[in-house]
PDB file of C-alpha atoms in Angstrom:
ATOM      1  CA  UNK A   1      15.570  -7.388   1.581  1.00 80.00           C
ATOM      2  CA  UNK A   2      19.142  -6.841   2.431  1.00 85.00           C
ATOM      3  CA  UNK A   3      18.301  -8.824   6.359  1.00 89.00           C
ATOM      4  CA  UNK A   4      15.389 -10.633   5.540  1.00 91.00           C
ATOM      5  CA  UNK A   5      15.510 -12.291   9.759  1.00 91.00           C
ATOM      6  CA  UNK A   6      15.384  -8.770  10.925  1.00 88.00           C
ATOM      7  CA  UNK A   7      12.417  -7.616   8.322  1.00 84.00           C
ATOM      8  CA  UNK A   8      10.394 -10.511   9.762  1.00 87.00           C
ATOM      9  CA  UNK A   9      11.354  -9.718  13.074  1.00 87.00           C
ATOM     10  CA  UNK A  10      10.321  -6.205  13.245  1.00 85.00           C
ATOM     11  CA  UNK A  11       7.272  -6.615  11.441  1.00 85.00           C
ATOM     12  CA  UNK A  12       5.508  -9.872  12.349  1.00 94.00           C
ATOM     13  CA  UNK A  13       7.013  -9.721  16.252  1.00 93.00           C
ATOM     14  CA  UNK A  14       5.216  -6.377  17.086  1.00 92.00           C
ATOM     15  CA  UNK A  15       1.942  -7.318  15.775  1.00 95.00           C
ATOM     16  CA  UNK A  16       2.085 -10.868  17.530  1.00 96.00           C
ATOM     17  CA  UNK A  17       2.354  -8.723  20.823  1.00 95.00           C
ATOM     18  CA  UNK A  18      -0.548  -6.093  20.102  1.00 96.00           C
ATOM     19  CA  UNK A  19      -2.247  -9.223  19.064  1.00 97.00           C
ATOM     20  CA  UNK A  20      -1.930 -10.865  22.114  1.00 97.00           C
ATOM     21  CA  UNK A  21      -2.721  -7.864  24.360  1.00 96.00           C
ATOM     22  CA  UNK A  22      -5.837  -7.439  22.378  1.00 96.00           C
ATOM     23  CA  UNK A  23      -7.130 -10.970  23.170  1.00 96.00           C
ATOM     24  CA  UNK A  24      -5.877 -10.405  26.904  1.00 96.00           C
ATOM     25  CA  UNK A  25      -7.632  -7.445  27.308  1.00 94.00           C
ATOM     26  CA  UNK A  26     -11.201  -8.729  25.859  1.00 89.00           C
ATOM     27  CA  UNK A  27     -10.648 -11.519  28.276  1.00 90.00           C
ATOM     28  CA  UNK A  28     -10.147  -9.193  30.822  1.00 91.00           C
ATOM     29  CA  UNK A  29     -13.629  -7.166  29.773  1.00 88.00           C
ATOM     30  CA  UNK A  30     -11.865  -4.360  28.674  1.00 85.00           C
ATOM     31  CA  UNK A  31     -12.898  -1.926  26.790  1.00 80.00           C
ATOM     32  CA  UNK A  32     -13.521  -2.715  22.810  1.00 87.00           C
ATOM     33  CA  UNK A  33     -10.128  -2.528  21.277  1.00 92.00           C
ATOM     34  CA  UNK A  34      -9.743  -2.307  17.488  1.00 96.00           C
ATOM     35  CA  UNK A  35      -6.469  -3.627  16.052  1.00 97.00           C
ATOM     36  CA  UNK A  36      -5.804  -1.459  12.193  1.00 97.00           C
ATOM     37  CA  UNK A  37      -2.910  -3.349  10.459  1.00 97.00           C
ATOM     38  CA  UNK A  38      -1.647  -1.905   7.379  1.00 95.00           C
ATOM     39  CA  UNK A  39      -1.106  -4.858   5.049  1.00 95.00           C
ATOM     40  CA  UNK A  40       0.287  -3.892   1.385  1.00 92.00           C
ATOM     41  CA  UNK A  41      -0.009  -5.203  -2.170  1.00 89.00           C
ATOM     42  CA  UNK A  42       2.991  -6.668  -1.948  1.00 89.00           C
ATOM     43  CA  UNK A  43       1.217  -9.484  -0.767  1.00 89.00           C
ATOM     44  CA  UNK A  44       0.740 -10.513  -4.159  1.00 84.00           C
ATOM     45  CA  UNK A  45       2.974 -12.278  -6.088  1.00 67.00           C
ATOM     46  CA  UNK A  46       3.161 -10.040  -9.322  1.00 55.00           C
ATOM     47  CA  UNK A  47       2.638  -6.698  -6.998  1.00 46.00           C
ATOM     48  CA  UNK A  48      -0.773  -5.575  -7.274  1.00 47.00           C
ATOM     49  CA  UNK A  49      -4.283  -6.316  -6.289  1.00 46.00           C
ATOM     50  CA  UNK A  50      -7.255  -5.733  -8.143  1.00 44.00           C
ATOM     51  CA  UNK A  51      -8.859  -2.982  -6.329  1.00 41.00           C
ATOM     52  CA  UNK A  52     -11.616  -5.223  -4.825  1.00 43.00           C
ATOM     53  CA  UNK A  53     -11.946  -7.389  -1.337  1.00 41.00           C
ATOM     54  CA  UNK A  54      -9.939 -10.051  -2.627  1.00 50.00           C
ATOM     55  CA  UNK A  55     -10.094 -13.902  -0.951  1.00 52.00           C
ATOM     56  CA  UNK A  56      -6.780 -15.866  -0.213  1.00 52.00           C
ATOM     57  CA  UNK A  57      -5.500 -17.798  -3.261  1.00 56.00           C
ATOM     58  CA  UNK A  58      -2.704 -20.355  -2.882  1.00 53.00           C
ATOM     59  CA  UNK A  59      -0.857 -18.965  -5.791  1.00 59.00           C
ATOM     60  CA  UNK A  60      -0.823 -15.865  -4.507  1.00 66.00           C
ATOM     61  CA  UNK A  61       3.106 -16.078  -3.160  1.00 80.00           C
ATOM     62  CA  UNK A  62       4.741 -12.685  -2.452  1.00 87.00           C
ATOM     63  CA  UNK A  63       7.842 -12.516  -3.926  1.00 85.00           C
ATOM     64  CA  UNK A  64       9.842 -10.425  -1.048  1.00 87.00           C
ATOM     65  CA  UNK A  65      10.461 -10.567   2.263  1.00 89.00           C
ATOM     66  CA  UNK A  66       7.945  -7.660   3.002  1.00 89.00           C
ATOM     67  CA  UNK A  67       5.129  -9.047   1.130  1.00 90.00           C
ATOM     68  CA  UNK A  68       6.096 -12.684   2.974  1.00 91.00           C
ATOM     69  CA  UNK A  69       5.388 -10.711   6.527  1.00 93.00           C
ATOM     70  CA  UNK A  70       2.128  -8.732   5.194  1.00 93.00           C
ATOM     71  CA  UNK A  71       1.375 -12.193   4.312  1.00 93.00           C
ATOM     72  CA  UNK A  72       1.335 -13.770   7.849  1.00 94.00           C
ATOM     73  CA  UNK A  73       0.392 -10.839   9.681  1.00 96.00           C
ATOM     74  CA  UNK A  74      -3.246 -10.820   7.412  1.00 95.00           C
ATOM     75  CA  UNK A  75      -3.018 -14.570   8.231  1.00 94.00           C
ATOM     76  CA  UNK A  76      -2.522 -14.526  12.034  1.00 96.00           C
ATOM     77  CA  UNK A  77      -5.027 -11.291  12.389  1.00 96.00           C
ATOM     78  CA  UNK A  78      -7.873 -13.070  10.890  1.00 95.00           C
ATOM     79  CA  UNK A  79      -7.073 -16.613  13.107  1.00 96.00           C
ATOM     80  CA  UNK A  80      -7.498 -14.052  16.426  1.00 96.00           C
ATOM     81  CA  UNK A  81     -10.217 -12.764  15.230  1.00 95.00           C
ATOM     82  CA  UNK A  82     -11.835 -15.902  14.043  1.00 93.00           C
ATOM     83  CA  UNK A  83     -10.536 -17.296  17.279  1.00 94.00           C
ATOM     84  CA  UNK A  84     -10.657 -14.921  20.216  1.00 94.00           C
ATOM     85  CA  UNK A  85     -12.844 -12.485  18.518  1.00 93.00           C
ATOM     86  CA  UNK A  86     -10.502  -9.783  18.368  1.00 95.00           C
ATOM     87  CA  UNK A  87     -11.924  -7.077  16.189  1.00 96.00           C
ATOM     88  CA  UNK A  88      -9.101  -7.285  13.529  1.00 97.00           C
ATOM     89  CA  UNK A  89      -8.919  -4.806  10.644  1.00 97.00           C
ATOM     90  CA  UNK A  90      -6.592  -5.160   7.507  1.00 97.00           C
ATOM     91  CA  UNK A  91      -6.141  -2.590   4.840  1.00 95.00           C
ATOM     92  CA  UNK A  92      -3.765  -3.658   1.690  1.00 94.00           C
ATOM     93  CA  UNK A  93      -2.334  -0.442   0.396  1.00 93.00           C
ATOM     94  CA  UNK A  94      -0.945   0.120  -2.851  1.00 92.00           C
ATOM     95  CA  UNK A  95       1.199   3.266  -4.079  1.00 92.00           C
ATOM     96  CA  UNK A  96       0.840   6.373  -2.154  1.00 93.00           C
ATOM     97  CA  UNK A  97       1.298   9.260  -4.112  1.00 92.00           C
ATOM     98  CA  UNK A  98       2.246  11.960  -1.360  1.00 90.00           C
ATOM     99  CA  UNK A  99       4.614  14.653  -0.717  1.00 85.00           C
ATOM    100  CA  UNK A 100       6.939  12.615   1.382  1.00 83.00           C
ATOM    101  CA  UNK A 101       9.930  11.575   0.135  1.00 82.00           C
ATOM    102  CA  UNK A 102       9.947   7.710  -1.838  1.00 78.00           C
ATOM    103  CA  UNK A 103      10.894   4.792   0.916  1.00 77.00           C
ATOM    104  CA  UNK A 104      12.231   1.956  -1.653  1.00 76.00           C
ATOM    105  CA  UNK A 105       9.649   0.658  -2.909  1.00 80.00           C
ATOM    106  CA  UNK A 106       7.966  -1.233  -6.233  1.00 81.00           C
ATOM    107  CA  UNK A 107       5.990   2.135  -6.953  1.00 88.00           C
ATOM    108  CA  UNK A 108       8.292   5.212  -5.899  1.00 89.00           C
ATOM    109  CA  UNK A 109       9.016   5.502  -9.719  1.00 90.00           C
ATOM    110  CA  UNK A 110       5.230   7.338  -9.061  1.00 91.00           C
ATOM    111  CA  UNK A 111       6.581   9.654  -6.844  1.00 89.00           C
ATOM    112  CA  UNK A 112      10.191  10.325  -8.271  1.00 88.00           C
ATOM    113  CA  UNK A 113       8.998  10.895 -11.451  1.00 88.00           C
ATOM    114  CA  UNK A 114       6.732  13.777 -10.171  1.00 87.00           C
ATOM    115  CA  UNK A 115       9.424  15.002  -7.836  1.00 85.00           C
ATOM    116  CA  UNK A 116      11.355  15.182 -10.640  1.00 83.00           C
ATOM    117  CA  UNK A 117       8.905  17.171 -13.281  1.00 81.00           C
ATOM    118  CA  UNK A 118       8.405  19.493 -10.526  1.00 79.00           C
ATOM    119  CA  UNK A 119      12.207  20.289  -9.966  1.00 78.00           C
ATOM    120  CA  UNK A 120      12.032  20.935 -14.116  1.00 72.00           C
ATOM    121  CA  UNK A 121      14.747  18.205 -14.458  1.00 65.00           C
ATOM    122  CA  UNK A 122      15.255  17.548 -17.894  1.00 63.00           C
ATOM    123  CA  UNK A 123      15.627  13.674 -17.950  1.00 75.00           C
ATOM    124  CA  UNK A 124      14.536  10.960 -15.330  1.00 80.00           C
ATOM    125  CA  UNK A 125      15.288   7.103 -15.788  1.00 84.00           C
ATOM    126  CA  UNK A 126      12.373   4.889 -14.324  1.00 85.00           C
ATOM    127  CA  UNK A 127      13.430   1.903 -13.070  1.00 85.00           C
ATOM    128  CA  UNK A 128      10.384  -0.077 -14.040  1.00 85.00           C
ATOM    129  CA  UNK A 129       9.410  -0.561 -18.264  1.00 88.00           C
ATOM    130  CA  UNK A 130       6.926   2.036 -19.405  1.00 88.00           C
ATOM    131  CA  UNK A 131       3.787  -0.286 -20.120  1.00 90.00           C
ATOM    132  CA  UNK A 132       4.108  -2.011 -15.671  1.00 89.00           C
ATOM    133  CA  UNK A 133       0.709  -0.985 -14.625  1.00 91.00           C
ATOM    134  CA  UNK A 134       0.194  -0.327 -10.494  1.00 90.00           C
ATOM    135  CA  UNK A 135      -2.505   0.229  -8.285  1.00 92.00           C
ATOM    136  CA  UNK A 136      -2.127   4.301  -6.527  1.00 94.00           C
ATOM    137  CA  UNK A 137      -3.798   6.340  -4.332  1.00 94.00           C
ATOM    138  CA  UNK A 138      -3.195   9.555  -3.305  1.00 94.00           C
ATOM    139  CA  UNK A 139      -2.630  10.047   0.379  1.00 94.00           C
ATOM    140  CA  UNK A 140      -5.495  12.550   1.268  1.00 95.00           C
ATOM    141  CA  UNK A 141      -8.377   9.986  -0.353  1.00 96.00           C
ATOM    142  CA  UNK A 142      -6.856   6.920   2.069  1.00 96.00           C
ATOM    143  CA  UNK A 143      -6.920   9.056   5.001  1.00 96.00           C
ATOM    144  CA  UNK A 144     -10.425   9.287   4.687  1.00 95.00           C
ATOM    145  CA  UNK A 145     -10.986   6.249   3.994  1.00 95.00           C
ATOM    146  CA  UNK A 146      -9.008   4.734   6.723  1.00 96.00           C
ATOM    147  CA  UNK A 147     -10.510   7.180   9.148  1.00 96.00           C
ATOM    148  CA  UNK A 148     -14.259   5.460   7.336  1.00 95.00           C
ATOM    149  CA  UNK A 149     -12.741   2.101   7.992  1.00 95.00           C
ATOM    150  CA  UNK A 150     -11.614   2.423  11.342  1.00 95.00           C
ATOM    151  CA  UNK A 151     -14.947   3.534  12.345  1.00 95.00           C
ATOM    152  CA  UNK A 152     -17.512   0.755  10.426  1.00 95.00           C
ATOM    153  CA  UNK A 153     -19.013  -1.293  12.561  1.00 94.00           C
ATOM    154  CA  UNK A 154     -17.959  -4.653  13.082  1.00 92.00           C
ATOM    155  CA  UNK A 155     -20.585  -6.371  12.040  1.00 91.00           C
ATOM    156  CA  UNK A 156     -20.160  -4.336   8.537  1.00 92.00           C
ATOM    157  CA  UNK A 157     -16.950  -6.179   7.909  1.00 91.00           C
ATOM    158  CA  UNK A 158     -16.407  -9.633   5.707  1.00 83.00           C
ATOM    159  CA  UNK A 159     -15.588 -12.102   8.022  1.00 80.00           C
ATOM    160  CA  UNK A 160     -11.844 -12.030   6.461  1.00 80.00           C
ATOM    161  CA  UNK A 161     -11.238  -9.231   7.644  1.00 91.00           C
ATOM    162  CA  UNK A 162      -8.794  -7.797   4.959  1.00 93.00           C
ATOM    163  CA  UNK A 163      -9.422  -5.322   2.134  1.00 93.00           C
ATOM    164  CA  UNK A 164      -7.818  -3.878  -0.860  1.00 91.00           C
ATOM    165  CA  UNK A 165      -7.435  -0.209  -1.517  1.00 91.00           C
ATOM    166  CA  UNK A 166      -9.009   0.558  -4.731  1.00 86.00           C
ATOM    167  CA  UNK A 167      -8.210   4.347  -6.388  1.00 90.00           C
ATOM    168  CA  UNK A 168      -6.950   4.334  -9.594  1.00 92.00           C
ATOM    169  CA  UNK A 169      -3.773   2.605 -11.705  1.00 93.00           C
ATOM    170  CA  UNK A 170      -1.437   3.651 -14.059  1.00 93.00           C
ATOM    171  CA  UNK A 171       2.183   2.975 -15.878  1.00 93.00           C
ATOM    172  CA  UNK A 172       4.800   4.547 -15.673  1.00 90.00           C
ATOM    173  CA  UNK A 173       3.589   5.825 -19.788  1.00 91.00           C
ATOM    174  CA  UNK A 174       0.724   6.964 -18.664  1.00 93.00           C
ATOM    175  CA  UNK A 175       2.025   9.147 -16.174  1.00 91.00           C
ATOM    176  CA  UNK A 176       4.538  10.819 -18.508  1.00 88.00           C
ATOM    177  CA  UNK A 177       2.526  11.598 -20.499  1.00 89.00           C
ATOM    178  CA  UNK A 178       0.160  13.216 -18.163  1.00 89.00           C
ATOM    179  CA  UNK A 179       2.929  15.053 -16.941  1.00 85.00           C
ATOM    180  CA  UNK A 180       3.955  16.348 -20.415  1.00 82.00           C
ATOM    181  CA  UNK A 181       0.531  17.461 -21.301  1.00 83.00           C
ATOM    182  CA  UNK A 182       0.054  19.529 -18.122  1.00 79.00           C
ATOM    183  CA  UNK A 183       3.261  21.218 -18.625  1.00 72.00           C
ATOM    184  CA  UNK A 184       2.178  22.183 -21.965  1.00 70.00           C
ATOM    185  CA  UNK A 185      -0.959  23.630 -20.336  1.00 64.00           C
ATOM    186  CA  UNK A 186       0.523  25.787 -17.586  1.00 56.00           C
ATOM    187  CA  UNK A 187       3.737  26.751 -19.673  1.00 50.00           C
ATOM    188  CA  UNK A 188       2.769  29.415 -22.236  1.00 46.00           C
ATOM    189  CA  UNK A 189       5.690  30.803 -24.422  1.00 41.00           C
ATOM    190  CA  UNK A 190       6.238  34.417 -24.876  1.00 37.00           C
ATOM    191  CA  UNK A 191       3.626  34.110 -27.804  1.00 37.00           C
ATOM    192  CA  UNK A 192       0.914  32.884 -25.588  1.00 39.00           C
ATOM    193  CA  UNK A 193       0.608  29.274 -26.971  1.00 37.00           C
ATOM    194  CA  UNK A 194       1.337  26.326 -25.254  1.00 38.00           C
ATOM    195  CA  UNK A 195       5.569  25.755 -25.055  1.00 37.00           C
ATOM    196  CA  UNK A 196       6.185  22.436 -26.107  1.00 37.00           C
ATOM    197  CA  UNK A 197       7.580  20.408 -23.240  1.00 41.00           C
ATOM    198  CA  UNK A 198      11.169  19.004 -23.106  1.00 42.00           C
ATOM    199  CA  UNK A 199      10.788  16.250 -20.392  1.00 47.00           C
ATOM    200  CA  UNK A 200      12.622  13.085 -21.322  1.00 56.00           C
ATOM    201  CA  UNK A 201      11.874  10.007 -19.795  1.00 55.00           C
ATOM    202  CA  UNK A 202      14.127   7.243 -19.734  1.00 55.00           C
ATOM    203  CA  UNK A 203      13.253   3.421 -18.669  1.00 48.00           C
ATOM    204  CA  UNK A 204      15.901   1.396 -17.767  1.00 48.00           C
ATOM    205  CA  UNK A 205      14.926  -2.122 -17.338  1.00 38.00           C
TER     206      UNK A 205
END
Protein backbone atom coordinates (compact mmCIF):
# COMPACT_ATOMS: atom_id res chain seq x y z
CA UNK A 1 0.00 0.00 0.00
CA UNK A 2 2.70 2.47 0.61
CA UNK A 3 3.19 2.73 -3.84
CA UNK A 4 0.05 1.53 -4.89
CA UNK A 5 1.42 2.34 -9.13
CA UNK A 6 4.26 0.06 -8.43
CA UNK A 7 1.98 -2.83 -6.60
CA UNK A 8 -0.12 -2.81 -9.78
CA UNK A 9 2.75 -2.73 -11.84
CA UNK A 10 4.55 -5.67 -10.59
CA UNK A 11 1.68 -7.74 -10.19
CA UNK A 12 -0.82 -7.27 -13.03
CA UNK A 13 2.25 -6.41 -15.74
CA UNK A 14 3.92 -9.90 -15.34
CA UNK A 15 0.86 -11.87 -15.67
CA UNK A 16 -0.35 -9.75 -18.79
CA UNK A 17 3.01 -11.03 -20.39
CA UNK A 18 2.77 -14.87 -19.38
CA UNK A 19 -0.71 -14.30 -20.53
CA UNK A 20 0.12 -13.26 -23.75
CA UNK A 21 2.89 -15.83 -24.39
CA UNK A 22 0.41 -18.45 -23.46
CA UNK A 23 -2.08 -17.42 -26.20
CA UNK A 24 1.03 -17.00 -28.64
CA UNK A 25 2.24 -20.20 -28.06
CA UNK A 26 -1.27 -22.19 -28.53
CA UNK A 27 -1.41 -20.24 -31.71
CA UNK A 28 1.77 -21.40 -32.54
CA UNK A 29 0.65 -25.32 -31.71
CA UNK A 30 2.76 -25.52 -28.93
CA UNK A 31 2.72 -27.67 -26.51
CA UNK A 32 -0.35 -27.44 -23.79
CA UNK A 33 0.69 -24.74 -21.44
CA UNK A 34 -1.09 -24.31 -18.09
CA UNK A 35 -1.03 -20.81 -16.58
CA UNK A 36 -1.45 -21.32 -12.16
CA UNK A 37 -2.12 -17.77 -10.79
CA UNK A 38 -2.26 -17.42 -7.18
CA UNK A 39 -5.18 -15.07 -6.53
CA UNK A 40 -5.88 -14.29 -2.63
CA UNK A 41 -8.87 -13.52 -0.41
CA UNK A 42 -8.11 -10.26 -0.43
CA UNK A 43 -10.19 -10.07 -3.28
CA UNK A 44 -13.00 -9.62 -1.12
CA UNK A 45 -14.04 -6.65 0.28
CA UNK A 46 -14.32 -7.62 4.08
CA UNK A 47 -11.15 -10.19 3.62
CA UNK A 48 -12.38 -13.57 3.39
CA UNK A 49 -14.14 -16.00 1.19
CA UNK A 50 -16.36 -18.60 2.13
CA UNK A 51 -14.42 -21.64 1.50
CA UNK A 52 -16.46 -22.61 -1.64
CA UNK A 53 -16.06 -21.81 -5.66
CA UNK A 54 -17.44 -18.53 -5.29
CA UNK A 55 -19.05 -16.46 -8.58
CA UNK A 56 -18.15 -12.69 -9.16
CA UNK A 57 -20.43 -10.31 -7.21
CA UNK A 58 -20.39 -6.58 -7.94
CA UNK A 59 -20.16 -5.74 -4.32
CA UNK A 60 -17.44 -7.65 -3.87
CA UNK A 61 -14.76 -4.47 -3.94
CA UNK A 62 -11.33 -5.23 -2.40
CA UNK A 63 -10.43 -2.76 -0.20
CA UNK A 64 -6.42 -2.59 -0.98
CA UNK A 65 -4.33 -2.23 -3.59
CA UNK A 66 -3.37 -6.03 -3.54
CA UNK A 67 -6.79 -7.33 -3.49
CA UNK A 68 -7.58 -4.50 -6.48
CA UNK A 69 -4.69 -6.48 -8.67
CA UNK A 70 -5.88 -10.18 -7.57
CA UNK A 71 -8.99 -8.66 -8.73
CA UNK A 72 -8.03 -7.98 -12.43
CA UNK A 73 -5.62 -10.61 -12.80
CA UNK A 74 -8.79 -13.38 -11.98
CA UNK A 75 -10.61 -11.01 -14.40
CA UNK A 76 -8.19 -10.89 -17.37
CA UNK A 77 -7.23 -14.85 -16.84
CA UNK A 78 -10.71 -15.96 -17.30
CA UNK A 79 -11.31 -13.35 -20.60
CA UNK A 80 -8.03 -15.44 -22.23
CA UNK A 81 -9.30 -18.30 -21.42
CA UNK A 82 -12.83 -17.64 -22.43
CA UNK A 83 -11.22 -15.99 -25.39
CA UNK A 84 -8.12 -17.69 -26.70
CA UNK A 85 -8.66 -20.78 -24.76
CA UNK A 86 -5.78 -20.52 -22.65
CA UNK A 87 -6.02 -23.12 -19.96
CA UNK A 88 -6.16 -20.57 -17.04
CA UNK A 89 -6.10 -21.71 -13.41
CA UNK A 90 -6.87 -19.44 -10.31
CA UNK A 91 -6.48 -20.44 -6.73
CA UNK A 92 -7.69 -17.69 -3.95
CA UNK A 93 -5.60 -18.38 -0.91
CA UNK A 94 -6.34 -17.40 2.44
CA UNK A 95 -3.89 -17.48 5.60
CA UNK A 96 -1.00 -19.75 5.41
CA UNK A 97 -0.01 -20.98 8.56
CA UNK A 98 3.76 -22.01 7.87
CA UNK A 99 7.08 -21.77 9.33
CA UNK A 100 8.18 -18.83 7.30
CA UNK A 101 8.38 -15.74 8.70
CA UNK A 102 4.80 -13.29 8.47
CA UNK A 103 4.98 -10.97 5.06
CA UNK A 104 2.42 -8.04 6.20
CA UNK A 105 -0.47 -9.24 5.86
CA UNK A 106 -4.43 -9.24 7.19
CA UNK A 107 -3.71 -12.79 8.83
CA UNK A 108 0.06 -12.85 10.12
CA UNK A 109 -1.52 -12.20 13.63
CA UNK A 110 -1.96 -16.36 12.86
CA UNK A 111 1.48 -16.81 12.55
CA UNK A 112 3.00 -14.23 15.11
CA UNK A 113 0.95 -15.32 17.66
CA UNK A 114 2.33 -18.93 17.33
CA UNK A 115 5.84 -17.67 16.78
CA UNK A 116 5.39 -16.05 19.75
CA UNK A 117 3.90 -19.02 22.17
CA UNK A 118 6.67 -20.99 20.87
CA UNK A 119 9.49 -18.46 21.91
CA UNK A 120 7.48 -18.71 25.59
CA UNK A 121 6.96 -14.89 25.35
CA UNK A 122 4.88 -13.87 28.02
CA UNK A 123 2.56 -11.25 26.31
CA UNK A 124 1.72 -10.67 22.51
CA UNK A 125 -0.61 -7.74 21.25
CA UNK A 126 -2.74 -8.84 18.12
CA UNK A 127 -3.39 -6.30 15.95
CA UNK A 128 -6.80 -7.49 14.90
CA UNK A 129 -9.99 -7.70 17.87
CA UNK A 130 -10.27 -11.16 19.33
CA UNK A 131 -13.81 -12.24 17.88
CA UNK A 132 -12.25 -11.24 13.47
CA UNK A 133 -12.78 -14.64 12.11
CA UNK A 134 -10.31 -15.72 8.87
CA UNK A 135 -10.13 -18.35 6.52
CA UNK A 136 -6.34 -20.60 7.15
CA UNK A 137 -4.68 -23.29 5.83
CA UNK A 138 -1.73 -24.80 6.72
CA UNK A 139 0.95 -24.88 4.08
CA UNK A 140 1.55 -28.73 3.71
CA UNK A 141 -2.51 -29.39 2.97
CA UNK A 142 -2.32 -26.51 -0.06
CA UNK A 143 0.66 -28.02 -1.47
CA UNK A 144 -1.21 -30.94 -2.13
CA UNK A 145 -3.83 -29.53 -3.19
CA UNK A 146 -2.24 -27.23 -5.59
CA UNK A 147 -0.10 -30.05 -6.85
CA UNK A 148 -4.18 -31.90 -7.28
CA UNK A 149 -5.17 -28.72 -9.00
CA UNK A 150 -2.49 -28.23 -11.28
CA UNK A 151 -2.96 -31.63 -12.55
CA UNK A 152 -7.16 -31.89 -13.06
CA UNK A 153 -8.07 -32.01 -16.25
CA UNK A 154 -9.37 -29.19 -17.99
CA UNK A 155 -12.44 -30.20 -18.73
CA UNK A 156 -12.87 -30.85 -14.74
CA UNK A 157 -12.72 -27.14 -14.17
CA UNK A 158 -15.89 -24.50 -13.86
CA UNK A 159 -15.74 -22.52 -16.72
CA UNK A 160 -14.61 -19.47 -14.30
CA UNK A 161 -11.83 -20.73 -13.75
CA UNK A 162 -11.14 -19.46 -10.13
CA UNK A 163 -11.47 -21.25 -6.78
CA UNK A 164 -11.38 -20.64 -3.14
CA UNK A 165 -9.20 -22.48 -0.72
CA UNK A 166 -11.34 -23.98 1.84
CA UNK A 167 -9.42 -25.50 5.27
CA UNK A 168 -10.57 -24.27 8.28
CA UNK A 169 -11.20 -20.56 10.12
CA UNK A 170 -10.62 -19.16 13.25
CA UNK A 171 -10.18 -15.75 15.49
CA UNK A 172 -7.68 -14.61 16.85
CA UNK A 173 -9.81 -16.07 20.50
CA UNK A 174 -9.95 -19.11 19.29
CA UNK A 175 -6.47 -19.54 18.67
CA UNK A 176 -5.39 -18.38 22.14
CA UNK A 177 -7.07 -20.32 23.57
CA UNK A 178 -5.96 -23.33 21.73
CA UNK A 179 -2.65 -22.29 22.42
CA UNK A 180 -3.23 -22.02 26.21
CA UNK A 181 -4.81 -25.36 26.47
CA UNK A 182 -1.95 -27.19 24.71
CA UNK A 183 0.53 -25.60 26.88
CA UNK A 184 -1.29 -26.82 29.79
CA UNK A 185 -1.10 -30.30 28.22
CA UNK A 186 2.61 -30.58 27.43
CA UNK A 187 3.74 -28.45 30.56
CA UNK A 188 3.50 -30.65 33.68
CA UNK A 189 4.69 -29.00 37.01
CA UNK A 190 7.04 -30.69 39.29
CA UNK A 191 3.83 -32.40 40.79
CA UNK A 192 2.87 -33.98 37.57
CA UNK A 193 -0.38 -31.98 36.88
CA UNK A 194 -0.92 -29.75 34.25
CA UNK A 195 1.04 -26.04 35.05
CA UNK A 196 -1.35 -23.50 34.50
CA UNK A 197 -0.31 -21.36 31.56
CA UNK A 198 0.75 -17.66 31.83
CA UNK A 199 0.30 -16.50 28.15
CA UNK A 200 -1.28 -13.08 27.92
CA UNK A 201 -2.79 -11.94 24.96
CA UNK A 202 -3.35 -8.49 24.23
CA UNK A 203 -5.65 -6.98 21.25
CA UNK A 204 -5.06 -3.71 20.30
CA UNK A 205 -7.58 -2.42 17.97
Amino acid sequence: ETDVARSLRVNNAGLEHVLDWAAASQRRGQPHIKVVYPSSIAVFCGGGGGGTTTDFAVDDVPATAYGVSKRYGELLGTYYHRRFGVDFRCLRLPGIISAAQPGGGTTDWAIEMLRAAGARASRYACFVRPDTTLPFVYIDDLLRGLGAFIDAPAATLASGRVYDVGSFSASPDDLARAIVARSQQTSPSASGSAAASTADVAFEV
